[in-house]
Coordinates of C-alpha atoms in Angstrom, one line a residue:
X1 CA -40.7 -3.5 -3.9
X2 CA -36.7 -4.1 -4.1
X3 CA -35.5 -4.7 -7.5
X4 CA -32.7 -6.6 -6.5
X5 CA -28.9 -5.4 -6.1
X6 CA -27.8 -1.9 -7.3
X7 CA -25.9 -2.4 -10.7
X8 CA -22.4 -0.2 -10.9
X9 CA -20.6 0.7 -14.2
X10 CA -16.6 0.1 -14.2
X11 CA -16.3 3.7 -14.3
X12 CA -18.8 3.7 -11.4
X13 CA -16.7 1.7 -9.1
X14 CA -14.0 2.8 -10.0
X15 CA -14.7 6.6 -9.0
X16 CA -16.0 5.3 -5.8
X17 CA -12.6 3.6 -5.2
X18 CA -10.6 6.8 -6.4
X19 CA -13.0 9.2 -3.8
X20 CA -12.0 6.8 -1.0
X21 CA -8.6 6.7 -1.9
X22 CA -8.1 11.1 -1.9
X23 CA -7.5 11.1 -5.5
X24 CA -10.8 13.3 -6.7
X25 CA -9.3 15.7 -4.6
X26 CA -6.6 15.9 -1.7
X27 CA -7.7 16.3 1.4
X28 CA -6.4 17.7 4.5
X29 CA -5.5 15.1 6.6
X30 CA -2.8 14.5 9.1
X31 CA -0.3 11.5 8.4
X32 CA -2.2 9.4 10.9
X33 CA -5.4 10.1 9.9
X34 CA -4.4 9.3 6.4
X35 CA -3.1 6.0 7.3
X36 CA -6.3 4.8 8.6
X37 CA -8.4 6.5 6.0
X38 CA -6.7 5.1 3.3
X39 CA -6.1 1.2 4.2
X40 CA -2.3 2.2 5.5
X41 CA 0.2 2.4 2.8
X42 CA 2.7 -0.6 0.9
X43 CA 5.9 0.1 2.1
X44 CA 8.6 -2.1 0.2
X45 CA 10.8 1.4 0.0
X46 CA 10.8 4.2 1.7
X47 CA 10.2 6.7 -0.5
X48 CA 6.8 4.9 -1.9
X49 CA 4.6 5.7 1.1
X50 CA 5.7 9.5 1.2
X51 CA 5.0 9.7 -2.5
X52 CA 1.3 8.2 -1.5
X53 CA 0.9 10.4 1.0
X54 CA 1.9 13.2 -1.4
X55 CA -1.1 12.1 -3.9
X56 CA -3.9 12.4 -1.0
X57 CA -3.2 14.7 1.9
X58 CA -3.4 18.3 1.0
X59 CA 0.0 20.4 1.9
X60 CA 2.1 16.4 2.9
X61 CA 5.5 17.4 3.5
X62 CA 8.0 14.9 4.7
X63 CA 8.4 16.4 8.2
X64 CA 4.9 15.4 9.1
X65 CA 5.7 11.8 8.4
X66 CA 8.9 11.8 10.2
X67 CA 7.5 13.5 13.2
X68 CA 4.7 10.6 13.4
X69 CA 7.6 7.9 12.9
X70 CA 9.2 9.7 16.1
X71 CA 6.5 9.9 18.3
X72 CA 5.5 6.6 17.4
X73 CA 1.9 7.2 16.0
X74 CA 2.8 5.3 12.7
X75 CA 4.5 2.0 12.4
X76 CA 6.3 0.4 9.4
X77 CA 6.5 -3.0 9.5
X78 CA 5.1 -6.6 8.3
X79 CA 1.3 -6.6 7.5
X80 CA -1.1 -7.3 4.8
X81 CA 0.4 -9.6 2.4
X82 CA 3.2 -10.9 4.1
X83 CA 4.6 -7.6 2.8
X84 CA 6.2 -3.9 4.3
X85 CA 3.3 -1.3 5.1
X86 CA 3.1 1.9 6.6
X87 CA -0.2 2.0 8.8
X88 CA -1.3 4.1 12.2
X89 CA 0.6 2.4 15.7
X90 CA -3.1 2.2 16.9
X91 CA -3.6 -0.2 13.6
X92 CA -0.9 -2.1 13.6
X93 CA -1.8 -3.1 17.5
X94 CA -4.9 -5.0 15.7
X95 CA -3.9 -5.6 12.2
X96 CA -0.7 -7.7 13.6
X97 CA -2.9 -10.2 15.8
X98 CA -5.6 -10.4 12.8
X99 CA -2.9 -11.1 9.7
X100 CA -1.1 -13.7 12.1
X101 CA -2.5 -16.9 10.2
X102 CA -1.2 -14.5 7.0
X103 CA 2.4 -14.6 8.3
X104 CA 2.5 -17.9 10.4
X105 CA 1.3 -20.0 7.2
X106 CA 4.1 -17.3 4.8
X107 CA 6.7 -19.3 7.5
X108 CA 5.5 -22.5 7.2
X109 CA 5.1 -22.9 3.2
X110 CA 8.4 -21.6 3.1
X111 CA 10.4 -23.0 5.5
X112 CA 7.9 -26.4 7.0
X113 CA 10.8 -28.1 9.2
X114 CA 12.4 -25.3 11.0
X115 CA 11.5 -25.5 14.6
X116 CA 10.3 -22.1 15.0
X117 CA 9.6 -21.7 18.8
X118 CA 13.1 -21.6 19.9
X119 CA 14.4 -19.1 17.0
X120 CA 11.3 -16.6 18.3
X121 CA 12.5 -16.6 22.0
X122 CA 16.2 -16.0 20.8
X123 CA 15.3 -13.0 18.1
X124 CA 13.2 -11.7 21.0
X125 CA 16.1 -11.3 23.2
X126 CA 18.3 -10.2 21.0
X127 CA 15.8 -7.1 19.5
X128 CA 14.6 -6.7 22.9
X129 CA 18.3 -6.0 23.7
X130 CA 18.5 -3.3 20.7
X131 CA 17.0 -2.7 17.5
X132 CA 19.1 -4.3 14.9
X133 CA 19.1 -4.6 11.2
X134 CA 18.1 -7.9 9.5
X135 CA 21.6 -8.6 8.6
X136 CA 23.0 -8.4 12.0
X137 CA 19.8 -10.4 13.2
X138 CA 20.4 -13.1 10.8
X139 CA 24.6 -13.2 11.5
X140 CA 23.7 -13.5 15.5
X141 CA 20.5 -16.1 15.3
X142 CA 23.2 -18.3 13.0
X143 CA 25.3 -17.9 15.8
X144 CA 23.0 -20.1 18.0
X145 CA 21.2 -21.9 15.9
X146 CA 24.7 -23.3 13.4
X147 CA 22.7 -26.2 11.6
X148 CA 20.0 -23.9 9.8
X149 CA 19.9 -21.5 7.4
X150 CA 20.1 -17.8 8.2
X151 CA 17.3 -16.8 5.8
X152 CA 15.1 -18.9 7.6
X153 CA 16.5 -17.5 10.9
X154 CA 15.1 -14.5 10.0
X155 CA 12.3 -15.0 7.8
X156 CA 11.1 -16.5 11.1
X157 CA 11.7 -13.5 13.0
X158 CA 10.1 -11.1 10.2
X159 CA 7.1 -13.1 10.3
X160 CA 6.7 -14.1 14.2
X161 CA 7.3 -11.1 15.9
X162 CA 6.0 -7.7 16.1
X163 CA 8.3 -5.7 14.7
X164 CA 8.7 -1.9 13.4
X165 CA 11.5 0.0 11.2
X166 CA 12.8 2.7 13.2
X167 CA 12.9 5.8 11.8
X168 CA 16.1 7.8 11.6
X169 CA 16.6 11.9 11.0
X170 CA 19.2 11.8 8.6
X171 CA 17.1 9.9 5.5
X172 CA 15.3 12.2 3.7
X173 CA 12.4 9.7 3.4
X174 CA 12.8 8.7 7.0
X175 CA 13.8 5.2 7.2
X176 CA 17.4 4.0 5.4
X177 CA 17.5 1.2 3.1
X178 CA 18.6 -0.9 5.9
X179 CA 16.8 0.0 8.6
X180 CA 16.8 -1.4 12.5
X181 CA 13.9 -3.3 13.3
X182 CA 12.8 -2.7 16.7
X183 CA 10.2 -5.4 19.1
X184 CA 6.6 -3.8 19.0
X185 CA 3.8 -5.0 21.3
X186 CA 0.8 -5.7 19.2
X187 CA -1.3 -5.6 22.1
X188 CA -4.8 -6.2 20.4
X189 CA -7.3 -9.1 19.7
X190 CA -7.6 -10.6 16.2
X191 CA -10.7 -8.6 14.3
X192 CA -11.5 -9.8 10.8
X193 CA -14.2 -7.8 10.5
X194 CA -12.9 -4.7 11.1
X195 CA -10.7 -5.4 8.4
X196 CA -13.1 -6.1 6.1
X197 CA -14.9 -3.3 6.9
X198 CA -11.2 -1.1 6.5
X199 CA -11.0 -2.6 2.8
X200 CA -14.3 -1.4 1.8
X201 CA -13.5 2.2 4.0
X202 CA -10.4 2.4 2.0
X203 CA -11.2 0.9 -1.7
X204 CA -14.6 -0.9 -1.8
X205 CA -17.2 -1.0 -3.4
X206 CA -15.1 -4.9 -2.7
X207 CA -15.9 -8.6 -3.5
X208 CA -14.7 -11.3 -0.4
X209 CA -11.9 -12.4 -3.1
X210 CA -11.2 -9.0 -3.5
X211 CA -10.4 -8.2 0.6
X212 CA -8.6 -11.4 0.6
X213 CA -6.3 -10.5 -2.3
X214 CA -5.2 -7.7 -0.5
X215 CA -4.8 -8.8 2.9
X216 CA -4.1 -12.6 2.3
X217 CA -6.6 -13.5 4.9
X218 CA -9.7 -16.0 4.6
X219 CA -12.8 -13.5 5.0
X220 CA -15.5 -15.4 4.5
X221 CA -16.8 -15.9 7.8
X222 CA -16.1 -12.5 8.5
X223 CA -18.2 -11.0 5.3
X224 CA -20.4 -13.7 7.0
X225 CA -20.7 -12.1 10.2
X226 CA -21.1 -8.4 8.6
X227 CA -23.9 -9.6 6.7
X228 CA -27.0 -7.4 8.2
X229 CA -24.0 -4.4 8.0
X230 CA -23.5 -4.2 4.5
X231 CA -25.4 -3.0 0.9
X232 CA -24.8 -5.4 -2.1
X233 CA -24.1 -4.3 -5.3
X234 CA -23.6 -5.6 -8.8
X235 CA -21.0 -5.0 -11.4
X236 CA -22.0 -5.4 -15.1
X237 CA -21.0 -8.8 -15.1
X238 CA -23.6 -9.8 -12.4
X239 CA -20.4 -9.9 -9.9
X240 CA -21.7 -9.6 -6.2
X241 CA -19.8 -6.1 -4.5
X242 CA -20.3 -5.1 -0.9
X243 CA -20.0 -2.0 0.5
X244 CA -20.6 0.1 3.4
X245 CA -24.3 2.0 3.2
X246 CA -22.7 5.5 3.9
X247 CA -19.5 5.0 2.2
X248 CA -19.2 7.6 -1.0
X249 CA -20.4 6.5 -4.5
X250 CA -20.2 9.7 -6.8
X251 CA -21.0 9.8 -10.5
X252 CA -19.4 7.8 -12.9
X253 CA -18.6 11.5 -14.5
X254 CA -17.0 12.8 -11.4
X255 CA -13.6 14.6 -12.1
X256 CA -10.6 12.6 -12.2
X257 CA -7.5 14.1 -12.3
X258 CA -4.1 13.1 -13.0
X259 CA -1.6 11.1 -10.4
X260 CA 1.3 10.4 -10.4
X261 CA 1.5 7.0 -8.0
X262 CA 4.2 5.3 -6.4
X263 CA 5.7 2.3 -7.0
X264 CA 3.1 -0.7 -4.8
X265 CA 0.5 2.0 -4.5
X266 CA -1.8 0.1 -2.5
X267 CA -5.0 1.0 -5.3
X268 CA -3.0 -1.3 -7.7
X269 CA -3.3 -4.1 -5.6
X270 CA -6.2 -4.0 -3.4
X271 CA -8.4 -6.2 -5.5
X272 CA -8.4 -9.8 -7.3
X273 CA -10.4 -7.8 -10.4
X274 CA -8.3 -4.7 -11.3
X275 CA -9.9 -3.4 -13.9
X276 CA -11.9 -0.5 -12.3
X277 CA -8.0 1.1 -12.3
X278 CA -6.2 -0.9 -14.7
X279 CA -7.7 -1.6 -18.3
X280 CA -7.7 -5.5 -19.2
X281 CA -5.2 -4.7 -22.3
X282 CA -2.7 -3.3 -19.9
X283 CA -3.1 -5.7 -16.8
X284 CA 0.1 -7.4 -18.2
X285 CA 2.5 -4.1 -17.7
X286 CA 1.8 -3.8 -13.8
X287 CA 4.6 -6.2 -12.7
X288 CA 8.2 -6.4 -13.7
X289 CA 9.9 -9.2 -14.5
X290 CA 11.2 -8.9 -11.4
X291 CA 8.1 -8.8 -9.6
X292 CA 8.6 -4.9 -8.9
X293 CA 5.4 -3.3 -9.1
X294 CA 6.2 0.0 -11.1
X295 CA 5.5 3.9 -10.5
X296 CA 2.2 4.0 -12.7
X297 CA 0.3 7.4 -13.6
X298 CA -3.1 7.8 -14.0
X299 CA -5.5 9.7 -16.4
X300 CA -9.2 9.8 -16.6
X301 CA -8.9 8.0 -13.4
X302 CA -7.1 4.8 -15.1
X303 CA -4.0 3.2 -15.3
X304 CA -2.2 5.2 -18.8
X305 CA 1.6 4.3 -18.8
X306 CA 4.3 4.5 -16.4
X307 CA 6.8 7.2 -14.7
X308 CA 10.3 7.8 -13.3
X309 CA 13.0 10.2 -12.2
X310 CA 16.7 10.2 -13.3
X311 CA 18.9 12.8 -11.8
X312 CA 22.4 13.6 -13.1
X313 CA 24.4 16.3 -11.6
X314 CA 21.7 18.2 -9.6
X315 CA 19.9 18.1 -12.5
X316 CA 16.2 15.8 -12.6
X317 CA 13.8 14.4 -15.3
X318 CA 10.7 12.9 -14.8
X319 CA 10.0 10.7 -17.8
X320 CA 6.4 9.4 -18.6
X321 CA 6.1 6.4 -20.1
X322 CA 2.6 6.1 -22.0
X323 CA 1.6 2.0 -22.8
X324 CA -0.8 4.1 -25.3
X325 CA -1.6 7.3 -27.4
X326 CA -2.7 10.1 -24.8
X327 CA -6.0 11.7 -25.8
X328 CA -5.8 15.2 -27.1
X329 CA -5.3 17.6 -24.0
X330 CA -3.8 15.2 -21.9
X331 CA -0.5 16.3 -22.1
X332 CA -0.6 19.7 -20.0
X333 CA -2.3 18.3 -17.1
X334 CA -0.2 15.2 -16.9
X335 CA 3.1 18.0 -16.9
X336 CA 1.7 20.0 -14.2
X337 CA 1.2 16.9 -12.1
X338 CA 4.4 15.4 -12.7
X339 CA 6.5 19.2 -11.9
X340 CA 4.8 19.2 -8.4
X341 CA 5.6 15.5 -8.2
X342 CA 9.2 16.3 -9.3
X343 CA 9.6 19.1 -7.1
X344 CA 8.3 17.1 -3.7
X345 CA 10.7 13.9 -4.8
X346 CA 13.7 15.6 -6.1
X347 CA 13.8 18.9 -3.7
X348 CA 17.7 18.9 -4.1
X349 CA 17.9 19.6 -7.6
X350 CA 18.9 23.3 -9.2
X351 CA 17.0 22.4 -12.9
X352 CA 13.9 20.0 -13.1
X353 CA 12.0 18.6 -16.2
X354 CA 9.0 17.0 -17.3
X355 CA 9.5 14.5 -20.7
X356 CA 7.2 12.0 -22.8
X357 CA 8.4 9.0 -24.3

């Protein structure tokens, strides 16, 4: 006889999340396979997604990435969120079509009376011409279109066309800060379920609010349709999870060690409920006031403080930033963490260090 849903500790679900996302233990993984095992990667910056990489795929050097940005396996462009990610080019084919009401209703909320139609067949042309940055997009779409505003020119362009960053050799994380964007062909059919099904891959055990804080999508009907799929769990406040049956669960006293994350790693914001990464007292200190999400390191497989380089004269500090007193021992794991971090981010410099403040 079934005694009703599994019940999962916070630690629990949060070591299941931290397994899925490589941070138990790198593994070895080529750039695309990492993109699809791990949900893709937020890619606001460039450096962010390299630095994610870094935290999950055994031996990631910054070649392999810009390889797969040159042979077009991996695309950079507009996805979950309305927001910059760094997913597979097979992904992107089907995550563009499926995030479409995500983007379409980003355009209308912001910008209801601009006639959209005509703007997309003119961006088209002109990207289908040659890449082009945003600002040179905007300055030509004003061109033809005098009587609205060029932010909205291309704000409807960013959001209504397929579109990738293009990689360049020179940056040394790939893609400049103002990159061309180049016309991509998403190519396939619109499949919320598979992205449900991703999100719990990638960082379940999940709730439905939990997919659609990270995508932006309405999955109902798609948790709906993936019903007979999936096992249903419990959190400790009788919250309903879902999950995939084969999908790794280890012990809530599974091995966590220290990372170093990125600014916008993805495990920050892949859920409405945070707390199986971020503790409740600290939820607060995860977004600037100018709605940057910060570098954030983690200990005992949770959120501890915050992290960042300053270089001066070849010379680079990583600085950790605890939001609370470390527990005895912490210190020597966190500084062999952050000199492999520091080495891998600052490659150029002749002397590196490791502070705490």
């Amino acid at each position: 006889m079934r005694n009703g849903p599994e019940t999962l500790s916070p630690r629990a679900i949060g070591r299941a999340t931290l397994a899925r996302q490589g941070l138990l233990a790198r593994e070895e993984l080529s750039v695309v396979q990492a993109c699809e095992r791990f949900g893709g990667f937020q890619a606001q910056e460039a450096r962010p997604p390299a630095l994610g990489l870094w935290n999950r795929a055994e031996g990631f050097q910054v070649e392999a990435l810009r390889r797969a940005a040159r042979r077009g396996t991996v695309a950079r462009g507009l996805l979950m969120r309305g927001t910059l990610h760094l997913v597979s080019a097979k992904d992107s084919a089907w995550l563009r079509p499926t995030l479409e009401p995500v983007l379409a209703g980003a355009l209308r909320a912001r910008f209801p009376d601009l006639d959209v139609l005509p703007v997309l067949a003119r961006a088209r042309a002109l990207l289908a011409a040659e890449p082009r940055t945003f600002s040179a997009l905007r300055a030509a779409l004003a061109e033809d279109f005098p009587g609205e505003s060029p932010r909205a020119l291309g704000y409807a362009a960013r959001t209504g066309l397929p579109l990738a960053m293009v990689a360049t050799v020179e940056d040394p994380w790939c893609w400049p800060p103002d990159s061309c964007f180049a016309l991509t062909e998403a190519g396939g059919a619109p499949d919320p379920e598979e992205l449900v099904r991703r999100h719990l891959a990638a960082f379940g055990p999940a709730s439905a609010a939990d997919v659609q804080a990270w995508s932006g999508l309405h999955v109902r009907e798609a948790f709906d349709a993936l019903a007979g799929e999936l096992v249903e769990l419990r959190d400790e406040r009788g919250r309903t999870l879902w999950d995939l049956p084969r999908a790794p669960r280890p012990s809530e006293d599974a091995e966590a060690p220290p990372r170093l994350l990125p600014s916008w790693d993805s495990i920050l914001l892949a859920h409405k409920d945070r707390s199986r990464i971020l503790p409740d007292e600290h939820k607060g200190k995860l977004t600037t006031k100018n709605l940057r999400v910060p570098p954030v390191f983690l200990w005992d497989g949770m959120a501890a403080g915050v992290w960042g380089i300053e270089t001066a004269r070849r010379t680079a500090t990583l600085t950790l930033r605890p939001w609370a007193k470390l527990p005895r021992g912490a210190q020597g794991p966190l500084e062999a963490e952050a000199e492999g971090v520091l080495a891998f981010a600052a490659p150029e410099a002749k002397l590196r260090g490791v502070a705490f403040a």
